[in-house]
Amino acid sequence: MTHATKGIVLKAVKYGETSVIASIYTELFGVQSYMVKGVRQTTKKSYGKAGLFQPGAILQMEVYHNELKHLQFIKEYGWAYLYDKVFFDVVRNAVAMYVIELLQHSLKEPEANPELFYLIEDTLKQLDRGSELLVANLPLYFTLHLGGELGFQLQGAFSKQTPVLDLQEGMFMAEAPMHPFHISGETASYASRISNIQFYNDLETISMPRLQRRELLESLQQYFALHVAGFGTLRSLEILQEVLS
């Protein structure tokens, strides 16, 4: 029995002479590993198929699924959304690679979460279509909202009474905690504003200085490291910081 599902490619590695094994976040089954046979053949029929398995690609697939197996198979696949800019624009591609690496470090279980899938899909589509300002703010938006989907959404809001964001507790506080994992001032204020944004277009109302964007991105990496076991560090963050500067 096969299932129709959309999927977002997280990673693909070569297997044998002509195949790949792809890690894909699917709408129906969460993170799954798929064997894709013959995709790297140099025949006319296979030409261009390997490009469908670039990280960030949004696919429509017909798949075989067996819960008892770690490796699944794809029967049919094609583009669910064909990017105009993401694979060709340096800044947008850097944001996409950040989003994908953040997911690789954060998704530990192969369970389905349709709301999370739609967040990822919508974010990547907005990345392709959005203005430069929206694109610059998108990594912060996605990181904060991903935390919410994973169960550690920021609590409270920045104010004169609660000007400190405790990264360990994920909460805005009246005073700085004893531990070093906290931010305050404008950086905490931007975290609060972006965390409460519900519509992508509202990201165009936030013009953030480079220093605050850099500091907040680094702080959110720390935030995830505190809340996701074995999170590590993001290699793509340095590249993202460079292209957004």
CSV table of N, CA and C in Angstrom, one decimal, residues 6-87:
chain,number,residue,atom,x,y,z
A,6,LYS,N,3.4,15.0,1.2
A,6,LYS,CA,4.4,16.0,0.8
A,6,LYS,C,5.6,15.8,1.8
A,7,GLY,N,6.7,16.2,1.3
A,7,GLY,CA,7.9,16.1,2.1
A,7,GLY,C,9.0,17.2,1.9
A,8,ILE,N,9.7,17.5,2.9
A,8,ILE,CA,10.8,18.5,2.7
A,8,ILE,C,12.1,17.8,3.0
A,9,VAL,N,13.0,17.9,2.0
A,9,VAL,CA,14.3,17.2,2.0
A,9,VAL,C,15.2,17.9,3.1
A,10,LEU,N,15.7,17.1,4.0
A,10,LEU,CA,16.7,17.6,5.0
A,10,LEU,C,18.1,17.3,4.6
A,11,LYS,N,18.3,16.1,4.0
A,11,LYS,CA,19.7,15.7,3.6
A,11,LYS,C,19.6,14.5,2.7
A,12,ALA,N,20.6,14.4,1.8
A,12,ALA,CA,20.6,13.2,0.9
A,12,ALA,C,22.1,12.8,0.7
A,13,VAL,N,22.4,11.5,0.8
A,13,VAL,CA,23.7,11.0,0.7
A,13,VAL,C,23.7,10.0,-0.4
A,14,LYS,N,24.8,9.9,-1.1
A,14,LYS,CA,25.0,9.0,-2.2
A,14,LYS,C,25.0,7.6,-1.7
A,15,TYR,N,24.4,6.6,-2.4
A,15,TYR,CA,24.4,5.2,-2.1
A,15,TYR,C,24.6,4.4,-3.3
A,16,GLY,N,25.6,3.6,-3.3
A,16,GLY,CA,26.0,2.9,-4.5
A,16,GLY,C,26.4,3.7,-5.7
A,17,GLU,N,26.2,3.2,-6.8
A,17,GLU,CA,26.6,4.0,-8.1
A,17,GLU,C,25.5,4.9,-8.5
A,18,THR,N,24.2,4.7,-8.3
A,18,THR,CA,23.2,5.5,-8.9
A,18,THR,C,22.1,5.9,-7.9
A,19,SER,N,22.2,5.6,-6.7
A,19,SER,CA,21.0,5.9,-5.8
A,19,SER,C,21.4,6.9,-4.7
A,20,VAL,N,20.4,7.3,-3.9
A,20,VAL,CA,20.7,8.2,-2.7
A,20,VAL,C,19.8,7.7,-1.6
A,21,ILE,N,20.2,8.0,-0.4
A,21,ILE,CA,19.3,7.8,0.8
A,21,ILE,C,19.0,9.2,1.3
A,22,ALA,N,17.8,9.5,1.3
A,22,ALA,CA,17.3,10.9,1.6
A,22,ALA,C,16.6,10.9,3.0
A,23,SER,N,17.0,11.9,3.8
A,23,SER,CA,16.2,12.1,5.1
A,23,SER,C,15.2,13.2,4.7
A,24,ILE,N,13.9,12.9,4.9
A,24,ILE,CA,12.8,13.8,4.5
A,24,ILE,C,11.8,14.0,5.6
A,25,TYR,N,11.5,15.3,5.9
A,25,TYR,CA,10.4,15.5,6.9
A,25,TYR,C,9.1,15.5,6.1
A,26,THR,N,8.3,14.5,6.4
A,26,THR,CA,7.0,14.3,5.7
A,26,THR,C,5.8,14.8,6.5
A,27,GLU,N,4.8,15.2,5.7
A,27,GLU,CA,3.5,15.6,6.3
A,27,GLU,C,2.8,14.5,7.1
A,28,LEU,N,2.9,13.3,6.6
A,28,LEU,CA,2.2,12.2,7.2
A,28,LEU,C,3.0,11.4,8.3
A,29,PHE,N,4.3,11.3,8.1
A,29,PHE,CA,5.1,10.4,9.0
A,29,PHE,C,6.2,11.0,9.7
A,30,GLY,N,6.4,12.4,9.7
A,30,GLY,CA,7.5,13.0,10.3
A,30,GLY,C,8.8,12.7,9.5
A,31,VAL,N,9.9,12.6,10.3
A,31,VAL,CA,11.2,12.4,9.6
A,31,VAL,C,11.3,10.9,9.2
A,32,GLN,N,11.6,10.7,8.0
A,32,GLN,CA,11.8,9.3,7.4
A,32,GLN,C,13.0,9.3,6.5
A,33,SER,N,13.7,8.1,6.5
A,33,SER,CA,14.8,7.9,5.5
A,33,SER,C,14.2,7.1,4.3
A,34,TYR,N,14.6,7.5,3.1
A,34,TYR,CA,14.1,6.9,1.9
A,34,TYR,C,15.2,6.5,1.0
A,35,MET,N,15.1,5.3,0.5
A,35,MET,CA,16.0,4.9,-0.6
A,35,MET,C,15.4,5.3,-1.9
A,36,VAL,N,16.2,6.1,-2.7
A,36,VAL,CA,15.7,6.5,-4.0
A,36,VAL,C,16.6,5.9,-5.1
A,37,LYS,N,16.1,4.9,-5.7
A,37,LYS,CA,17.0,4.2,-6.7
A,37,LYS,C,17.1,4.8,-8.0
A,38,GLY,N,18.3,4.8,-8.6
A,38,GLY,CA,18.5,5.2,-10.0
A,38,GLY,C,18.5,6.7,-10.2
A,39,VAL,N,18.4,7.5,-9.2
A,39,VAL,CA,18.3,9.0,-9.3
A,39,VAL,C,19.5,9.6,-9.9
A,40,ARG,N,20.7,8.9,-9.7
A,40,ARG,CA,21.9,9.5,-10.2
A,40,ARG,C,22.4,8.9,-11.5
A,41,GLN,N,21.6,8.1,-12.1
A,41,GLN,CA,21.9,7.6,-13.4
A,41,GLN,C,22.1,8.7,-14.5
A,42,THR,N,22.9,8.5,-15.4
A,42,THR,CA,23.2,9.5,-16.5
A,42,THR,C,22.3,9.3,-17.7
A,43,THR,N,21.2,8.6,-17.6
A,43,THR,CA,20.3,8.4,-18.7
A,43,THR,C,19.4,9.6,-18.9
A,44,LYS,N,18.9,9.7,-20.1
A,44,LYS,CA,17.9,10.8,-20.4
A,44,LYS,C,16.7,10.8,-19.4
A,45,LYS,N,16.3,9.6,-19.1
A,45,LYS,CA,15.1,9.5,-18.2
A,45,LYS,C,15.4,10.0,-16.8
A,46,SER,N,16.6,9.9,-16.3
A,46,SER,CA,17.0,10.3,-15.0
A,46,SER,C,17.6,11.7,-14.9
A,47,TYR,N,17.7,12.3,-16.0
A,47,TYR,CA,18.4,13.6,-16.0
A,47,TYR,C,17.6,14.6,-15.2
A,48,GLY,N,18.3,15.3,-14.2
A,48,GLY,CA,17.7,16.3,-13.4
A,48,GLY,C,17.0,15.8,-12.2
A,49,LYS,N,16.9,14.5,-12.0
A,49,LYS,CA,16.1,14.0,-10.9
A,49,LYS,C,16.9,14.2,-9.6
A,50,ALA,N,18.2,14.1,-9.6
A,50,ALA,CA,19.0,14.3,-8.4
A,50,ALA,C,18.7,15.7,-7.8
A,51,GLY,N,18.4,16.7,-8.6
A,51,GLY,CA,18.2,18.0,-8.1
A,51,GLY,C,17.0,18.1,-7.2
A,52,LEU,N,16.1,17.2,-7.3
A,52,LEU,CA,14.9,17.2,-6.5
A,52,LEU,C,15.2,16.9,-5.0
A,53,PHE,N,16.4,16.4,-4.8
A,53,PHE,CA,16.8,16.0,-3.4
A,53,PHE,C,17.8,16.9,-2.8
A,54,GLN,N,17.8,18.1,-3.3
A,54,GLN,CA,18.6,19.2,-2.6
A,54,GLN,C,17.9,19.5,-1.2
A,55,PRO,N,18.7,19.8,-0.2
A,55,PRO,CA,18.2,20.2,1.1
A,55,PRO,C,17.2,21.4,0.9
A,56,GLY,N,16.0,21.3,1.4
A,56,GLY,CA,15.1,22.4,1.3
A,56,GLY,C,14.0,22.1,0.2
A,57,ALA,N,14.2,21.2,-0.6
A,57,ALA,CA,13.3,20.9,-1.7
A,57,ALA,C,11.9,20.5,-1.1
A,58,ILE,N,10.8,21.0,-1.6
A,58,ILE,CA,9.5,20.6,-1.2
A,58,ILE,C,8.9,19.7,-2.3
A,59,LEU,N,8.7,18.4,-1.9
A,59,LEU,CA,8.3,17.4,-2.8
A,59,LEU,C,6.9,16.9,-2.6
A,60,GLN,N,6.2,16.4,-3.7
A,60,GLN,CA,5.0,15.6,-3.6
A,60,GLN,C,5.4,14.2,-3.9
A,61,MET,N,5.1,13.3,-3.0
A,61,MET,CA,5.6,11.9,-3.1
A,61,MET,C,4.5,10.9,-2.9
A,62,GLU,N,4.7,9.7,-3.6
A,62,GLU,CA,3.9,8.5,-3.3
A,62,GLU,C,4.9,7.5,-2.7
A,63,VAL,N,4.7,7.1,-1.4
A,63,VAL,CA,5.7,6.4,-0.7
A,63,VAL,C,5.1,5.1,-0.2
A,64,TYR,N,6.0,4.1,0.0
A,64,TYR,CA,5.7,2.9,0.8
A,64,TYR,C,6.1,3.2,2.2
A,65,HIS,N,5.3,2.7,3.2
A,65,HIS,CA,5.6,3.0,4.6
A,65,HIS,C,5.4,1.7,5.4
A,66,ASN,N,6.4,1.3,6.1
A,66,ASN,CA,6.4,0.2,7.0
A,66,ASN,C,6.9,0.7,8.4
A,67,GLU,N,6.1,0.7,9.4
A,67,GLU,CA,6.5,1.3,10.7
A,67,GLU,C,7.6,0.4,11.3
A,68,LEU,N,7.8,-0.8,10.9
A,68,LEU,CA,8.8,-1.7,11.5
A,68,LEU,C,10.2,-1.6,10.8
A,69,LYS,N,10.2,-0.8,9.8
A,69,LYS,CA,11.5,-0.6,9.1
A,69,LYS,C,12.0,0.8,9.2
A,70,HIS,N,13.3,1.0,9.3
A,70,HIS,CA,14.0,2.3,9.4
A,70,HIS,C,14.2,2.9,8.0
A,71,LEU,N,14.2,2.1,6.9
A,71,LEU,CA,14.5,2.6,5.6
A,71,LEU,C,13.2,2.4,4.8
A,72,GLN,N,12.6,3.5,4.2
A,72,GLN,CA,11.4,3.4,3.4
A,72,GLN,C,11.8,3.6,1.9
A,73,PHE,N,10.8,3.4,1.1
A,73,PHE,CA,11.0,3.6,-0.4
A,73,PHE,C,10.0,4.5,-1.0
A,74,ILE,N,10.4,5.2,-2.0
A,74,ILE,CA,9.5,6.2,-2.7
A,74,ILE,C,9.2,5.6,-4.1
A,75,LYS,N,7.9,5.5,-4.4
A,75,LYS,CA,7.4,5.0,-5.7
A,75,LYS,C,7.5,6.1,-6.7
A,76,GLU,N,6.9,7.3,-6.4
A,76,GLU,CA,6.9,8.4,-7.3
A,76,GLU,C,7.2,9.7,-6.6
A,77,TYR,N,7.8,10.7,-7.3
A,77,TYR,CA,8.1,11.9,-6.6
A,77,TYR,C,8.2,13.0,-7.7
A,78,GLY,N,8.0,14.3,-7.2
A,78,GLY,CA,8.1,15.4,-8.1
A,78,GLY,C,8.0,16.7,-7.2
A,79,TRP,N,8.2,17.8,-7.9
A,79,TRP,CA,8.1,19.1,-7.1
A,79,TRP,C,6.7,19.3,-6.6
A,80,ALA,N,6.5,19.7,-5.3
A,80,ALA,CA,5.3,20.2,-4.8
A,80,ALA,C,5.3,21.7,-4.9
A,81,TYR,N,6.5,22.3,-4.9
A,81,TYR,CA,6.7,23.7,-5.1
A,81,TYR,C,8.0,23.9,-5.7
A,82,LEU,N,8.1,24.7,-6.8
A,82,LEU,CA,9.3,24.9,-7.5
A,82,LEU,C,9.8,26.3,-7.2
A,83,TYR,N,11.0,26.4,-6.5
A,83,TYR,CA,11.5,27.7,-6.1
A,83,TYR,C,11.9,28.6,-7.3
A,84,ASP,N,11.7,29.9,-7.2
A,84,ASP,CA,12.2,30.8,-8.1
A,84,ASP,C,13.5,31.4,-7.7
A,85,LYS,N,13.8,31.5,-6.4
A,85,LYS,CA,15.0,32.2,-5.9
A,85,LYS,C,15.8,31.5,-4.9
A,86,VAL,N,15.2,30.6,-4.1
A,86,VAL,CA,15.9,30.0,-3.0
A,86,VAL,C,17.2,29.3,-3.4
A,87,PHE,N,17.2,28.5,-4.4
A,87,PHE,CA,18.4,27.8,-4.8
A,87,PHE,C,19.4,28.6,-5.6
